[in-house]
Short mmCIF file of C-alpha atoms in Angstrom, two decimals:
data_model
loop_
_atom_site.label_atom_id
_atom_site.label_comp_id
_atom_site.label_asym_id
_atom_site.label_seq_id
_atom_site.Cartn_x
_atom_site.Cartn_y
_atom_site.Cartn_z
CA MET Z 1 -70.53 -33.48 24.57
CA ASP Z 2 -74.30 -33.87 26.12
CA THR Z 3 -73.82 -36.39 29.23
CA LYS Z 4 -77.13 -35.41 30.42
CA ASN Z 5 -79.34 -37.35 28.16
CA SER Z 6 -76.73 -40.21 26.32
CA ALA Z 7 -79.77 -42.44 25.25
CA ALA Z 8 -78.46 -44.17 22.09
CA GLU Z 9 -80.69 -44.69 19.22
CA GLY Z 10 -80.45 -48.33 17.04
CA PRO Z 11 -79.42 -51.61 18.34
CA GLU Z 12 -77.84 -52.36 21.48
CA LEU Z 13 -74.50 -53.05 20.79
CA ALA Z 14 -72.34 -52.72 24.15
CA GLU Z 15 -73.09 -56.05 25.76
CA PRO Z 16 -76.71 -56.43 25.07
CA TYR Z 17 -77.40 -59.95 26.84
CA LEU Z 18 -75.76 -57.69 30.24
CA ARG Z 19 -78.49 -54.62 29.58
CA GLU Z 20 -81.39 -57.45 29.03
CA VAL Z 21 -80.30 -59.24 32.30
CA LEU Z 22 -80.29 -55.86 34.01
CA GLY Z 23 -83.65 -54.76 32.61
CA THR Z 24 -85.28 -58.05 34.08
CA ALA Z 25 -84.09 -56.95 37.67
CA GLY Z 26 -84.91 -53.55 37.07
CA LEU Z 27 -81.20 -52.43 37.25
CA ALA Z 28 -80.80 -51.12 33.58
CA VAL Z 29 -80.85 -47.74 34.64
CA GLU Z 30 -78.45 -44.55 33.52
CA TYR Z 31 -76.67 -42.42 35.81
CA VAL Z 32 -75.88 -39.03 34.57
CA ARG Z 33 -74.31 -37.09 37.71
CA ALA Z 34 -72.56 -38.16 40.91
CA GLU Z 35 -71.29 -36.43 44.04
CA GLY Z 36 -70.69 -37.77 47.52
CA ASN Z 37 -72.45 -40.79 48.14
CA THR Z 38 -75.48 -40.19 45.64
CA LEU Z 39 -75.77 -41.00 42.18
CA TYR Z 40 -78.45 -39.23 40.24
CA ARG Z 41 -80.62 -40.80 37.36
CA ARG Z 42 -82.66 -39.10 35.18
CA GLY Z 43 -86.57 -39.34 35.75
CA GLU Z 44 -89.42 -39.52 32.89
CA ASP Z 45 -90.11 -35.83 33.45
CA GLY Z 46 -86.14 -35.35 32.72
CA GLY Z 47 -85.56 -34.18 36.38
CA GLU Z 48 -82.92 -35.85 38.44
CA ILE Z 49 -83.85 -38.77 40.93
CA PRO Z 50 -81.10 -39.18 43.65
CA VAL Z 51 -80.03 -42.58 44.72
CA ALA Z 52 -78.09 -43.53 47.90
CA ASP Z 53 -75.28 -45.51 46.67
CA PHE Z 54 -74.65 -48.26 48.87
CA ALA Z 55 -72.73 -50.22 45.92
CA GLY Z 56 -69.82 -47.69 46.16
CA GLY Z 57 -68.12 -49.03 42.79
CA TYR Z 58 -67.91 -52.33 44.26
CA GLY Z 59 -65.67 -50.51 46.63
CA SER Z 60 -63.87 -48.28 44.46
CA VAL Z 61 -65.25 -44.85 45.99
CA LEU Z 62 -64.49 -44.74 49.85
CA LEU Z 63 -63.67 -41.07 49.42
CA GLY Z 64 -67.21 -40.64 47.75
CA HIS Z 65 -68.10 -39.77 43.97
CA ASN Z 66 -66.10 -36.80 42.66
CA HIS Z 67 -64.36 -35.95 45.83
CA PRO Z 68 -63.53 -31.84 45.33
CA ASP Z 69 -60.12 -32.53 46.41
CA LEU Z 70 -59.67 -35.26 43.75
CA VAL Z 71 -61.05 -33.30 41.52
CA ALA Z 72 -59.59 -30.04 41.81
CA CYS Z 73 -56.32 -32.23 41.71
CA ALA Z 74 -57.31 -34.20 38.45
CA ARG Z 75 -58.12 -30.50 36.86
CA GLU Z 76 -54.62 -29.22 37.97
CA LEU Z 77 -53.30 -32.13 36.54
CA LEU Z 78 -54.83 -32.04 33.21
CA ASP Z 79 -54.57 -28.05 32.77
CA ALA Z 80 -51.03 -28.45 33.52
CA GLY Z 81 -50.42 -31.13 30.28
CA THR Z 82 -49.49 -33.58 32.78
CA PRO Z 83 -48.03 -36.48 30.57
CA VAL Z 84 -50.44 -39.61 30.53
CA HIS Z 85 -48.24 -41.46 27.91
CA ALA Z 86 -44.60 -41.40 28.67
CA GLN Z 87 -44.14 -45.02 29.08
CA PHE Z 88 -40.25 -46.08 29.58
CA SER Z 89 -39.05 -43.61 31.05
CA ARG Z 90 -38.38 -42.12 34.79
CA HIS Z 91 -41.23 -41.77 36.97
CA PRO Z 92 -40.83 -40.04 40.22
CA TYR Z 93 -44.30 -39.41 40.77
CA ALA Z 94 -44.52 -43.81 40.91
CA ASN Z 95 -41.51 -43.70 43.18
CA ARG Z 96 -43.13 -41.38 45.68
CA LEU Z 97 -46.26 -43.65 45.64
CA ALA Z 98 -44.32 -46.40 45.97
CA ALA Z 99 -42.80 -44.95 49.10
CA GLU Z 100 -45.85 -43.64 50.71
CA LEU Z 101 -47.47 -47.09 50.27
CA ASN Z 102 -44.37 -48.42 51.70
CA ARG Z 103 -44.42 -46.18 54.66
CA ILE Z 104 -48.15 -47.13 55.55
CA VAL Z 105 -47.57 -50.72 55.50
CA HIS Z 106 -44.56 -50.53 57.48
CA ARG Z 107 -46.42 -48.99 60.35
CA GLU Z 108 -49.35 -51.47 59.90
CA LEU Z 109 -47.17 -54.46 60.03
CA GLY Z 110 -44.61 -53.30 62.14
CA SER Z 111 -41.94 -54.30 59.48
CA THR Z 112 -38.97 -52.66 57.68
CA GLU Z 113 -38.78 -54.72 54.64
CA PRO Z 114 -38.98 -52.95 51.57
CA TYR Z 115 -42.03 -53.79 49.02
CA PHE Z 116 -41.50 -53.11 45.41
CA ALA Z 117 -44.21 -51.90 43.43
CA ILE Z 118 -45.28 -53.11 40.00
CA PHE Z 119 -48.42 -51.01 38.65
CA ALA Z 120 -51.33 -51.85 36.96
CA ASN Z 121 -54.86 -50.53 35.57
CA THR Z 122 -57.24 -53.11 37.37
CA GLY Z 123 -57.43 -55.12 40.25
CA ALA Z 124 -57.43 -58.57 38.21
CA GLU Z 125 -54.27 -57.19 36.55
CA ALA Z 126 -52.78 -56.79 39.40
CA VAL Z 127 -53.59 -60.38 40.50
CA GLU Z 128 -52.40 -61.51 37.05
CA ALA Z 129 -49.11 -59.18 37.98
CA ALA Z 130 -48.78 -61.21 41.17
CA VAL Z 131 -49.17 -64.53 39.88
CA LYS Z 132 -46.77 -64.15 37.11
CA HIS Z 133 -44.14 -62.94 39.52
CA ALA Z 134 -44.37 -65.48 41.62
CA GLU Z 135 -44.48 -68.17 38.86
CA LEU Z 136 -40.99 -66.43 37.45
CA ASP Z 137 -39.48 -66.60 41.06
CA ARG Z 138 -40.75 -70.37 41.05
CA VAL Z 139 -39.07 -70.81 37.63
CA LEU Z 140 -35.73 -69.37 38.75
CA ARG Z 141 -35.55 -71.58 41.87
CA ILE Z 142 -36.30 -74.68 39.96
CA ALA Z 143 -33.48 -73.48 37.71
CA ALA Z 144 -30.89 -72.89 40.71
CA LEU Z 145 -32.16 -76.54 41.58
CA ARG Z 146 -31.34 -78.08 38.18
CA GLU Z 147 -28.09 -76.64 38.41
CA GLU Z 148 -27.59 -78.35 41.95
CA LEU Z 149 -28.69 -81.42 41.02
CA GLU Z 150 -26.36 -81.05 38.28
CA ARG Z 151 -23.61 -80.29 40.51
CA SER Z 152 -24.39 -83.18 42.72
CA ALA Z 153 -23.90 -85.67 39.89
CA ASP Z 154 -20.58 -84.43 38.97
CA ARG Z 155 -19.20 -84.67 42.49
CA ALA Z 156 -20.11 -88.26 42.63
CA ARG Z 157 -18.87 -88.96 39.28
CA ALA Z 158 -15.53 -87.31 40.29
CA ALA Z 159 -15.46 -89.14 43.69
CA VAL Z 160 -16.18 -92.26 41.72
CA ALA Z 161 -13.35 -92.01 38.90
CA ALA Z 162 -10.88 -91.02 41.97
CA GLY Z 163 -11.85 -94.38 43.73
CA GLU Z 164 -12.84 -92.31 46.67
CA ALA Z 165 -16.78 -93.71 46.66
CA GLU Z 166 -18.71 -96.80 45.98
CA LEU Z 167 -22.09 -97.19 44.75
CA PRO Z 168 -24.10 -99.63 47.55
CA ALA Z 169 -25.97 -102.24 47.11
CA ARG Z 170 -28.84 -100.77 48.72
CA VAL Z 171 -28.78 -98.11 46.31
CA ARG Z 172 -28.20 -100.37 43.22
CA THR Z 173 -31.25 -102.50 44.70
CA ARG Z 174 -33.30 -99.58 45.40
CA PHE Z 175 -33.01 -98.17 41.40
CA GLY Z 176 -32.76 -101.94 39.83
CA ILE Z 177 -28.77 -101.16 38.68
CA PRO Z 178 -27.24 -104.53 37.85
CA THR Z 179 -25.36 -105.55 40.93
CA GLY Z 180 -22.68 -107.01 38.51
CA ALA Z 181 -21.91 -103.82 36.71
CA GLY Z 182 -18.91 -101.63 37.82
CA THR Z 183 -19.13 -98.75 39.79
CA ALA Z 184 -18.48 -96.06 36.95
CA ALA Z 185 -20.74 -97.86 34.63
CA ALA Z 186 -23.67 -98.19 37.66
CA LEU Z 187 -23.42 -94.93 38.60
CA ALA Z 188 -24.01 -93.82 34.44
CA GLU Z 189 -26.88 -95.62 34.50
CA LEU Z 190 -28.66 -94.54 37.80
CA THR Z 191 -27.46 -90.69 36.82
CA ALA Z 192 -29.39 -90.92 33.42
CA ARG Z 193 -32.27 -92.39 35.21
CA LEU Z 194 -32.65 -90.09 37.82
CA THR Z 195 -31.92 -87.02 35.50
CA ALA Z 196 -34.70 -88.48 33.21
CA GLU Z 197 -37.17 -88.64 36.40
CA ASN Z 198 -35.92 -85.06 37.84
CA THR Z 199 -36.50 -83.56 34.49
CA ALA Z 200 -40.43 -84.99 33.96
CA ARG Z 201 -40.64 -83.88 37.73
CA LEU Z 202 -39.47 -80.25 37.16
CA ASN Z 203 -41.63 -79.70 34.18
CA ARG Z 204 -44.55 -80.31 36.02
CA PRO Z 205 -46.79 -77.53 35.86
CA PRO Z 206 -47.44 -74.98 38.80
CA LEU Z 207 -50.25 -75.28 41.27
CA PHE Z 208 -51.86 -72.50 43.01
CA LEU Z 209 -53.99 -72.63 46.05
CA ALA Z 210 -56.63 -70.37 47.06
CA LEU Z 211 -59.87 -70.50 49.15
CA GLU Z 212 -63.28 -71.68 48.56
CA GLY Z 213 -65.67 -68.77 47.66
CA GLY Z 214 -62.81 -66.82 46.68
CA PHE Z 215 -62.65 -64.01 43.82
CA HIS Z 216 -59.52 -62.87 42.16
CA GLY Z 217 -60.78 -61.46 38.70
CA LYS Z 218 -61.75 -62.89 35.52
CA LEU Z 219 -58.91 -62.72 32.97
CA GLY Z 220 -57.43 -65.70 31.47
CA LEU Z 221 -55.40 -66.92 35.06
CA SER Z 222 -56.78 -64.62 37.39
CA VAL Z 223 -60.41 -66.64 36.71
CA GLN Z 224 -58.67 -70.00 37.34
CA LEU Z 225 -58.10 -68.92 40.58
CA THR Z 226 -61.49 -67.61 41.32
CA HIS Z 227 -63.57 -70.20 43.05
CA ASN Z 228 -67.20 -69.36 41.19
CA ALA Z 229 -67.13 -72.68 38.54
CA ALA Z 230 -69.63 -70.81 36.29
CA TYR Z 231 -66.69 -68.08 35.66
CA ARG Z 232 -63.80 -70.46 35.73
CA THR Z 233 -65.12 -73.54 33.97
CA PRO Z 234 -65.60 -72.55 30.44
CA PHE Z 235 -61.47 -71.72 30.30
CA GLN Z 236 -60.01 -73.91 32.49
CA ALA Z 237 -57.94 -75.39 29.41
CA LEU Z 238 -56.14 -72.14 29.19
CA ALA Z 239 -54.49 -71.70 32.55
CA ALA Z 240 -52.78 -73.54 35.30
CA GLN Z 241 -55.26 -75.15 38.13
CA ALA Z 242 -56.03 -74.44 41.83
CA ARG Z 243 -56.82 -76.53 44.46
CA PHE Z 244 -59.55 -74.82 46.79
CA VAL Z 245 -58.93 -75.09 50.32
CA PRO Z 246 -62.42 -75.13 52.33
CA ARG Z 247 -62.66 -71.83 54.48
CA ASP Z 248 -61.71 -72.53 58.24
CA ARG Z 249 -60.38 -76.11 57.83
CA PRO Z 250 -56.75 -75.61 58.38
CA GLU Z 251 -56.37 -79.19 58.66
CA VAL Z 252 -56.82 -79.59 54.77
CA LEU Z 253 -53.65 -78.00 54.08
CA LYS Z 254 -51.54 -80.71 55.12
CA GLU Z 255 -53.59 -83.36 53.24
CA ILE Z 256 -53.28 -81.19 50.02
CA HIS Z 257 -49.49 -80.85 50.75
CA ALA Z 258 -49.10 -84.30 51.19
CA GLN Z 259 -50.81 -84.75 47.82
CA GLU Z 260 -49.34 -82.71 45.57
CA ARG Z 261 -46.01 -82.19 47.06
CA GLY Z 262 -43.13 -82.21 44.35
CA VAL Z 263 -39.81 -84.30 45.35
CA VAL Z 264 -36.70 -85.04 42.94
CA HIS Z 265 -33.50 -87.18 43.85
CA ALA Z 266 -29.95 -85.99 44.39
CA LEU Z 267 -26.73 -87.94 44.47
CA GLU Z 268 -24.85 -87.42 47.58
CA VAL Z 269 -21.11 -88.46 48.58
CA THR Z 270 -21.04 -89.25 52.05
CA ASP Z 271 -18.56 -91.56 53.88
CA GLY Z 272 -17.14 -92.82 50.70
CA HIS Z 273 -20.36 -93.77 49.52
CA VAL Z 274 -22.50 -92.66 46.94
CA ASP Z 275 -26.38 -91.86 48.16
CA VAL Z 276 -29.47 -90.83 46.57
CA MET Z 277 -31.54 -88.02 48.83
CA GLU Z 278 -34.70 -86.56 48.74
CA ARG Z 279 -35.32 -82.75 47.62
CA GLU Z 280 -38.42 -81.13 47.70
CA PHE Z 281 -39.06 -78.49 44.94
CA PRO Z 282 -41.51 -75.75 44.57
CA VAL Z 283 -44.95 -77.24 43.33
CA PHE Z 284 -47.04 -74.52 44.64
CA CYS Z 285 -47.05 -71.21 42.76
CA ALA Z 286 -48.78 -69.09 45.28
CA PHE Z 287 -51.50 -69.14 48.03
CA LEU Z 288 -54.02 -66.63 47.44
CA VAL Z 289 -56.10 -65.17 50.07
CA GLU Z 290 -58.91 -62.41 50.52
CA PRO Z 291 -58.82 -61.05 54.03
CA ILE Z 292 -62.60 -60.70 53.18
CA GLN Z 293 -64.25 -61.98 50.50
CA GLY Z 294 -66.38 -59.83 48.52
CA GLU Z 295 -67.70 -61.46 45.93
CA GLY Z 296 -68.01 -65.01 47.80
CA GLY Z 297 -70.49 -63.26 49.98
CA ILE Z 298 -68.84 -60.70 52.36
CA ARG Z 299 -66.75 -63.57 54.45
CA VAL Z 300 -64.22 -62.59 56.89
CA LEU Z 301 -60.92 -64.66 57.25
CA GLY Z 302 -60.62 -65.85 60.61
CA ALA Z 303 -57.68 -64.86 62.76
CA GLU Z 304 -56.91 -68.70 63.61
CA PHE Z 305 -57.38 -69.76 60.02
CA ALA Z 306 -55.12 -66.53 58.80
CA GLU Z 307 -52.36 -68.00 61.43
CA ALA Z 308 -52.72 -71.38 60.13
CA ILE Z 309 -52.22 -70.18 56.86
CA GLN Z 310 -49.45 -68.02 57.57
CA GLN Z 311 -47.65 -71.10 59.34
CA PHE Z 312 -48.14 -73.42 56.10
CA CYS Z 313 -46.63 -70.75 54.04
CA ALA Z 314 -43.67 -70.29 55.68
CA GLU Z 315 -42.98 -74.26 56.44
CA THR Z 316 -43.79 -75.13 52.85
CA ASP Z 317 -42.01 -71.83 51.18
CA VAL Z 318 -45.33 -70.99 49.09
CA PRO Z 319 -45.65 -67.28 48.39
CA LEU Z 320 -48.77 -65.75 50.13
CA ILE Z 321 -50.35 -63.12 47.86
CA VAL Z 322 -53.00 -61.12 50.18
CA ASP Z 323 -55.78 -60.08 47.54
CA GLU Z 324 -56.77 -56.42 49.15
CA ILE Z 325 -58.57 -55.26 45.93
CA GLN Z 326 -62.09 -55.04 47.63
CA SER Z 327 -60.91 -54.93 51.25
CA GLY Z 328 -57.95 -52.69 51.21
CA MET Z 329 -57.53 -48.90 51.20
CA GLY Z 330 -59.04 -48.30 54.28
CA ARG Z 331 -62.39 -49.78 54.02
CA THR Z 332 -61.95 -51.51 57.26
CA GLY Z 333 -60.21 -48.63 58.89
CA THR Z 334 -56.41 -49.50 57.93
CA LEU Z 335 -54.90 -49.70 54.63
CA LEU Z 336 -54.62 -53.44 54.72
CA ALA Z 337 -57.63 -55.16 56.16
CA SER Z 338 -55.28 -58.22 56.65
CA ALA Z 339 -53.15 -56.28 58.82
CA GLN Z 340 -55.88 -56.47 61.39
CA THR Z 341 -55.76 -60.39 61.50
CA GLY Z 342 -51.71 -60.14 62.05
CA LEU Z 343 -51.66 -61.98 58.43
CA VAL Z 344 -48.48 -60.92 56.60
CA GLY Z 345 -48.09 -61.11 52.71
CA ASP Z 346 -45.31 -61.90 50.25
CA TYR Z 347 -47.51 -60.22 47.85
CA TYR Z 348 -50.29 -57.37 48.32
CA THR Z 349 -52.66 -56.05 45.66
CA LEU Z 350 -54.44 -52.85 45.90
CA ALA Z 351 -56.73 -51.27 43.21
CA LYS Z 352 -60.13 -49.55 43.53
CA THR Z 353 -60.19 -47.04 45.72
CA LEU Z 354 -56.37 -46.42 44.78
CA GLY Z 355 -57.51 -44.22 42.10
CA GLY Z 356 -60.19 -42.28 44.36
CA GLY Z 357 -63.30 -43.24 41.68
CA LEU Z 358 -61.27 -41.27 39.03
CA ALA Z 359 -58.31 -42.84 37.71
CA LYS Z 360 -58.03 -46.34 36.75
CA THR Z 361 -55.07 -47.88 38.95
CA SER Z 362 -53.89 -50.83 40.93
CA VAL Z 363 -50.30 -51.69 42.47
CA MET Z 364 -48.93 -55.30 43.06
CA LEU Z 365 -46.43 -55.14 45.99
CA VAL Z 366 -44.07 -57.90 46.70
CA ARG Z 367 -41.37 -57.91 49.59
CA GLU Z 368 -37.73 -57.80 48.91
CA ALA Z 369 -37.17 -61.35 49.74
CA ARG Z 370 -39.08 -62.53 46.75
CA TYR Z 371 -38.42 -59.71 44.65
CA ARG Z 372 -37.45 -60.96 40.80
CA ARG Z 373 -35.61 -57.63 39.38
CA GLU Z 374 -36.09 -59.58 35.85
CA PHE Z 375 -39.44 -59.13 35.94
CA GLU Z 376 -39.69 -55.59 35.02
CA ILE Z 377 -38.50 -56.53 31.72
CA VAL Z 378 -40.62 -59.68 31.20
CA HIS Z 379 -43.72 -57.57 32.17
CA SER Z 380 -45.37 -54.44 31.37
CA SER Z 381 -48.53 -52.07 31.16
CA THR Z 382 -49.39 -49.52 28.35
CA PHE Z 383 -51.41 -47.49 30.91
CA ALA Z 384 -49.77 -48.37 34.19
CA LYS Z 385 -47.51 -45.95 36.57
CA ASP Z 386 -48.56 -42.41 34.61
CA SER Z 387 -48.46 -39.33 36.35
CA PHE Z 388 -52.05 -38.78 36.45
CA SER Z 389 -52.99 -41.75 38.16
CA CYS Z 390 -49.83 -41.98 40.27
CA THR Z 391 -50.60 -38.39 41.59
CA ILE Z 392 -54.38 -39.22 42.20
CA ALA Z 393 -53.29 -42.21 44.17
CA LEU Z 394 -51.14 -40.09 46.12
CA LYS Z 395 -53.73 -37.75 46.89
CA VAL Z 396 -56.03 -40.36 48.00
CA LEU Z 397 -53.50 -41.60 50.46
CA GLU Z 398 -53.47 -38.12 51.94
CA LEU Z 399 -56.88 -37.82 52.41
CA LEU Z 400 -57.05 -40.93 54.47
CA GLU Z 401 -53.82 -40.33 56.38
CA ALA Z 402 -54.71 -36.46 57.12
CA ASP Z 403 -55.52 -35.62 60.73
CA GLY Z 404 -53.79 -38.52 62.04
CA GLY Z 405 -55.84 -41.23 60.20
CA ALA Z 406 -59.44 -39.47 60.24
CA GLY Z 407 -60.35 -41.25 57.06
CA TYR Z 408 -59.87 -44.55 58.51
CA ARG Z 409 -61.68 -43.92 61.78
CA ARG Z 410 -64.90 -42.27 59.67
CA ALA Z 411 -64.51 -45.78 57.90
CA VAL Z 412 -64.91 -47.80 61.24
CA GLU Z 413 -67.55 -45.14 62.63
CA ARG Z 414 -69.70 -45.20 59.53
CA GLY Z 415 -69.20 -48.75 59.22
CA ALA Z 416 -70.66 -49.46 62.76
CA ALA Z 417 -73.40 -47.12 62.51
CA LEU Z 418 -74.22 -49.12 59.21
CA ARG Z 419 -73.82 -52.74 60.92
CA ALA Z 420 -75.96 -51.84 63.96
CA VAL Z 421 -79.36 -51.18 61.54
CA LEU Z 422 -78.40 -54.49 59.36
CA GLU Z 423 -78.45 -56.54 63.13
CA SER Z 424 -81.37 -54.12 63.87
CA VAL Z 425 -83.28 -55.60 60.99
CA ARG Z 426 -81.82 -59.31 61.31
CA ALA Z 427 -83.29 -59.33 65.10
CA ASP Z 428 -86.82 -58.14 63.82
CA PHE Z 429 -86.74 -60.66 60.69
CA PRO Z 430 -85.02 -63.69 61.80
CA GLU Z 431 -86.98 -65.59 59.62
CA VAL Z 432 -85.71 -64.03 56.47
CA VAL Z 433 -82.46 -62.57 57.19
CA LYS Z 434 -79.57 -65.32 58.14
CA GLU Z 435 -76.74 -63.38 59.07
CA VAL Z 436 -74.50 -59.77 58.99
CA ARG Z 437 -71.27 -60.05 58.16
CA GLY Z 438 -67.75 -57.74 57.30
CA LYS Z 439 -66.06 -55.21 58.92
CA GLY Z 440 -66.21 -51.30 58.50
CA LEU Z 441 -67.53 -49.99 55.28
CA MET Z 442 -67.43 -53.67 53.58
CA LEU Z 443 -70.74 -55.35 55.03
CA GLY Z 444 -73.24 -58.07 53.64
CA LEU Z 445 -76.63 -59.25 54.68
CA GLU Z 446 -77.28 -62.91 53.83
CA PHE Z 447 -81.37 -63.97 53.52
CA HIS Z 448 -82.38 -67.46 54.12
CA ASP Z 449 -82.81 -69.64 50.97
CA GLN Z 450 -86.29 -68.76 49.68
CA SER Z 451 -86.75 -71.64 47.23
CA GLY Z 452 -88.84 -73.67 49.77
CA SER Z 453 -91.16 -70.55 50.23
CA ALA Z 454 -94.98 -71.39 50.46
CA SER Z 455 -95.42 -68.88 48.12
CA GLU Z 456 -95.18 -69.19 44.60
CA SER Z 457 -94.27 -66.02 43.72
CA VAL Z 458 -91.26 -65.61 46.15
CA ARG Z 459 -90.27 -69.04 45.23
CA SER Z 460 -90.11 -68.22 41.58
CA LEU Z 461 -87.59 -65.50 42.72
CA ALA Z 462 -85.65 -67.46 44.35
CA VAL Z 463 -85.00 -70.07 41.76
CA SER Z 464 -84.49 -67.50 39.56
CA GLY Z 465 -81.11 -66.92 39.88
CA LEU Z 466 -81.22 -63.41 39.97
CA PHE Z 467 -82.95 -63.60 43.64
CA GLY Z 468 -80.55 -60.59 44.83
CA TYR Z 469 -81.07 -58.61 41.70
CA PHE Z 470 -84.73 -58.76 42.27
CA LEU Z 471 -84.06 -57.26 45.70
CA ALA Z 472 -81.69 -54.79 44.79
CA GLY Z 473 -84.59 -53.51 41.93
CA HIS Z 474 -86.83 -53.23 44.32
CA LEU Z 475 -84.38 -50.96 46.72
CA LEU Z 476 -83.92 -49.15 43.60
CA HIS Z 477 -87.24 -48.14 42.14
CA VAL Z 478 -89.00 -48.02 45.34
CA HIS Z 479 -86.45 -46.69 47.99
CA GLY Z 480 -84.34 -44.91 46.06
CA VAL Z 481 -81.23 -47.27 47.13
CA ARG Z 482 -78.42 -48.66 45.00
CA THR Z 483 -76.75 -52.11 46.23
CA PHE Z 484 -76.02 -55.41 44.64
CA PRO Z 485 -75.94 -59.26 45.79
CA THR Z 486 -72.49 -60.50 45.96
CA ALA Z 487 -71.86 -62.15 42.64
CA SER Z 488 -71.05 -65.73 43.96
CA ALA Z 489 -73.84 -65.42 46.68
CA VAL Z 490 -76.73 -64.03 45.26
CA GLU Z 491 -78.89 -64.27 48.79
CA THR Z 492 -76.05 -61.59 50.33
CA LEU Z 493 -76.55 -57.81 49.49
CA ARG Z 494 -73.55 -56.11 49.82
CA PHE Z 495 -72.91 -52.76 51.17
CA GLU Z 496 -69.75 -50.65 50.10
CA PRO Z 497 -70.67 -46.81 50.73
CA SER Z 498 -68.39 -44.10 50.88
CA VAL Z 499 -66.95 -42.60 54.43
CA GLN Z 500 -69.45 -40.02 53.51
CA VAL Z 501 -72.71 -42.01 53.85
CA SER Z 502 -75.30 -40.24 56.25
CA ASP Z 503 -77.26 -41.15 59.13
CA GLU Z 504 -80.04 -40.37 56.69
CA GLU Z 505 -78.94 -42.38 54.06
CA ILE Z 506 -78.49 -45.48 56.54
CA ALA Z 507 -82.10 -44.79 57.96
CA GLN Z 508 -83.22 -44.66 54.20
CA LEU Z 509 -81.42 -48.03 53.67
CA GLU Z 510 -83.25 -49.51 56.75
CA ALA Z 511 -86.24 -48.42 55.58
CA GLY Z 512 -86.14 -50.07 52.06
CA LEU Z 513 -84.49 -53.61 53.78
CA ARG Z 514 -87.38 -53.85 56.52
CA ASP Z 515 -89.88 -53.56 53.45
CA VAL Z 516 -88.38 -56.16 51.72
CA CYS Z 517 -88.57 -58.29 54.51
CA ARG Z 518 -92.10 -57.75 55.14
CA LEU Z 519 -92.78 -58.83 51.77
CA LEU Z 520 -90.66 -61.83 52.02
CA ARG Z 521 -91.81 -62.75 55.06
CA ASP Z 522 -95.37 -62.45 53.94
CA GLY Z 523 -94.95 -64.25 50.83
CA ASP Z 524 -95.42 -61.26 48.83
CA GLY Z 525 -92.93 -61.95 45.82
CA THR Z 526 -95.10 -60.05 42.95
CA ARG Z 527 -95.01 -56.63 44.92
CA LEU Z 528 -90.98 -57.14 44.67
CA ALA Z 529 -91.26 -57.88 40.91
CA GLY Z 530 -94.34 -55.53 40.37
CA ALA Z 531 -92.05 -52.59 41.75
CA VAL Z 532 -89.07 -53.60 39.43
CA ALA Z 533 -91.25 -53.79 36.22
CA GLY Z 534 -92.83 -50.59 37.31
#
C-alpha cells in the first residue's frame, strides 16, 4: 500500500465540510510520516517538509511519534500473532496493566485502596463508562432506599396494629389527614400519600455537576457534560442534564445543592408515636472535573477550589470523576495531574498517551468503595482490553517509570523551557498576548480579543470564529510549526509537544509566535491570511 502519496481522486466523502473549514485556515495538509516530535508533509516537489509538532495529537504522543521501543513492542506482538479479538475470555495482560496503574496511583495518592479498571478505546468512552457506573451506583442506592422506606412503613403499621404507637395530631395536621379517622385508617392514608410522593421524587432523572469551560467528549451522554453550548445544545434532549459550576466560585456549590437536593419522607416509630422524617436521596449522579481544562483554554484547577470540590463531594456523597484524558499520563510530571492539587477521585479516566500514539485505548478506574461488580455485565466494549493495546500501555508506563521516573522529570523540564519562551513572548507583546497558562507540557497562550482592532484585516480574522486557526495556519506554512487553538476558546493556542521536543524546535516556535505577534500588533491581518492562502 502506498502511504506516501494517498491523495484520493473524486469527490470528498470523508467529512467534506471539515475539510473545507481546515482549508480556509490553511490546515488541510496531509502528513505522510512521523517520528519523535516531527511530522512530515509532502511538498509540491514531492519532497518531505518537516513540521515541529506542538499539537502532539491533542496530548496523545507524550513520548513522541512512533517511539522506537513502542514500535518494536508492536511489531513483536503482531509477529507473534497476539490475539486482538479474544473477547469474553481471561485477559492477564489487562490485569497486569490494572495492577501497574494501581501501583502508580497509590504512590501518587498515598493510598492503598484498590481501583478497579474498566477498559475502553477513547477518552469519551471512558468518561461514558464512568458516568454509567456512577448512575448504576445511584440507581442501586435508590433501590436500597426504597426497600428501607417500605420496611419502615411495615414497622409503623405493625406498631399501630399492636397498639404500641399512635399517629399524633401534629402529623395528621401536617399532611392533611382527618383527625377523626382511626389510627390504622389514618396511617394507611398517610402511607399511601407518602409512597406516591416518594415514588415520584425517586424517579427524578439524575443531575450532573461539571465546571464551566469543561470538555468531557462529544458522545451522546458526555457531550451533555461538555460546557460548550455549540456542541451540547443540539443533543440536549438525548441525555440527562448538567449544572455547570463557575470556576473558582465554591460558594455556588452550596447554592446548587440547596436548589436541587432531593428529599423523601420515611415513617419512624419513636416513644409510642409514628413520626415522619426527611431522608435525602442521591439526585446528583457525579461531579466531573478536569485538573487542567484542555479544550476550555488550558485552565488549571486551583488548589483551593479543588479542596472545596473535594469537601462538597464528601459532605453530599456525590461521586467525583476526575477527567485526566488530556492532563494525565505524565504530561504535567505525574501520572495524575490532579495528584499535585491533592484532589482524590472516586473515578479517574485516562487515555491518549496511554496508547503511546499507536494503540487506541483508554481506561476508567473506580475505587473499591464505589465499585459495583454488576457493571461488568451491563457494560462492554468490543475493542477494549485486548492483548495489543494493553501490552503497549504497559510499555508506555515502563518508559515513564524508567530510571526513577525520568519520563516525568523530562516533561517538567521541557515544560519549563517551553513556558519560559511563552512568558518571554508575552512580556515583549503585552498588547497582543493576554496570558500564559498550564503545567508541564500542557500549556496555552491566550491572545487579547482583536475584534476591536483598528485594522480591518485583523478584525476580520477575529470575528471569523477561526481566529486561532488562522494563526495556526500561518505558523504551519511560514514557520513549519504545528499547533491549534483550544476548541472552546479559539483565542488560546495550545502547546502539547512530546518530551522529545528540542531547544531548536522551541526556538522555532518562538520565532513563529513573535512573527504572529508583530503582525497582530502592526495590524497586518492580510499577511497572516495571505500566508495561509499561499
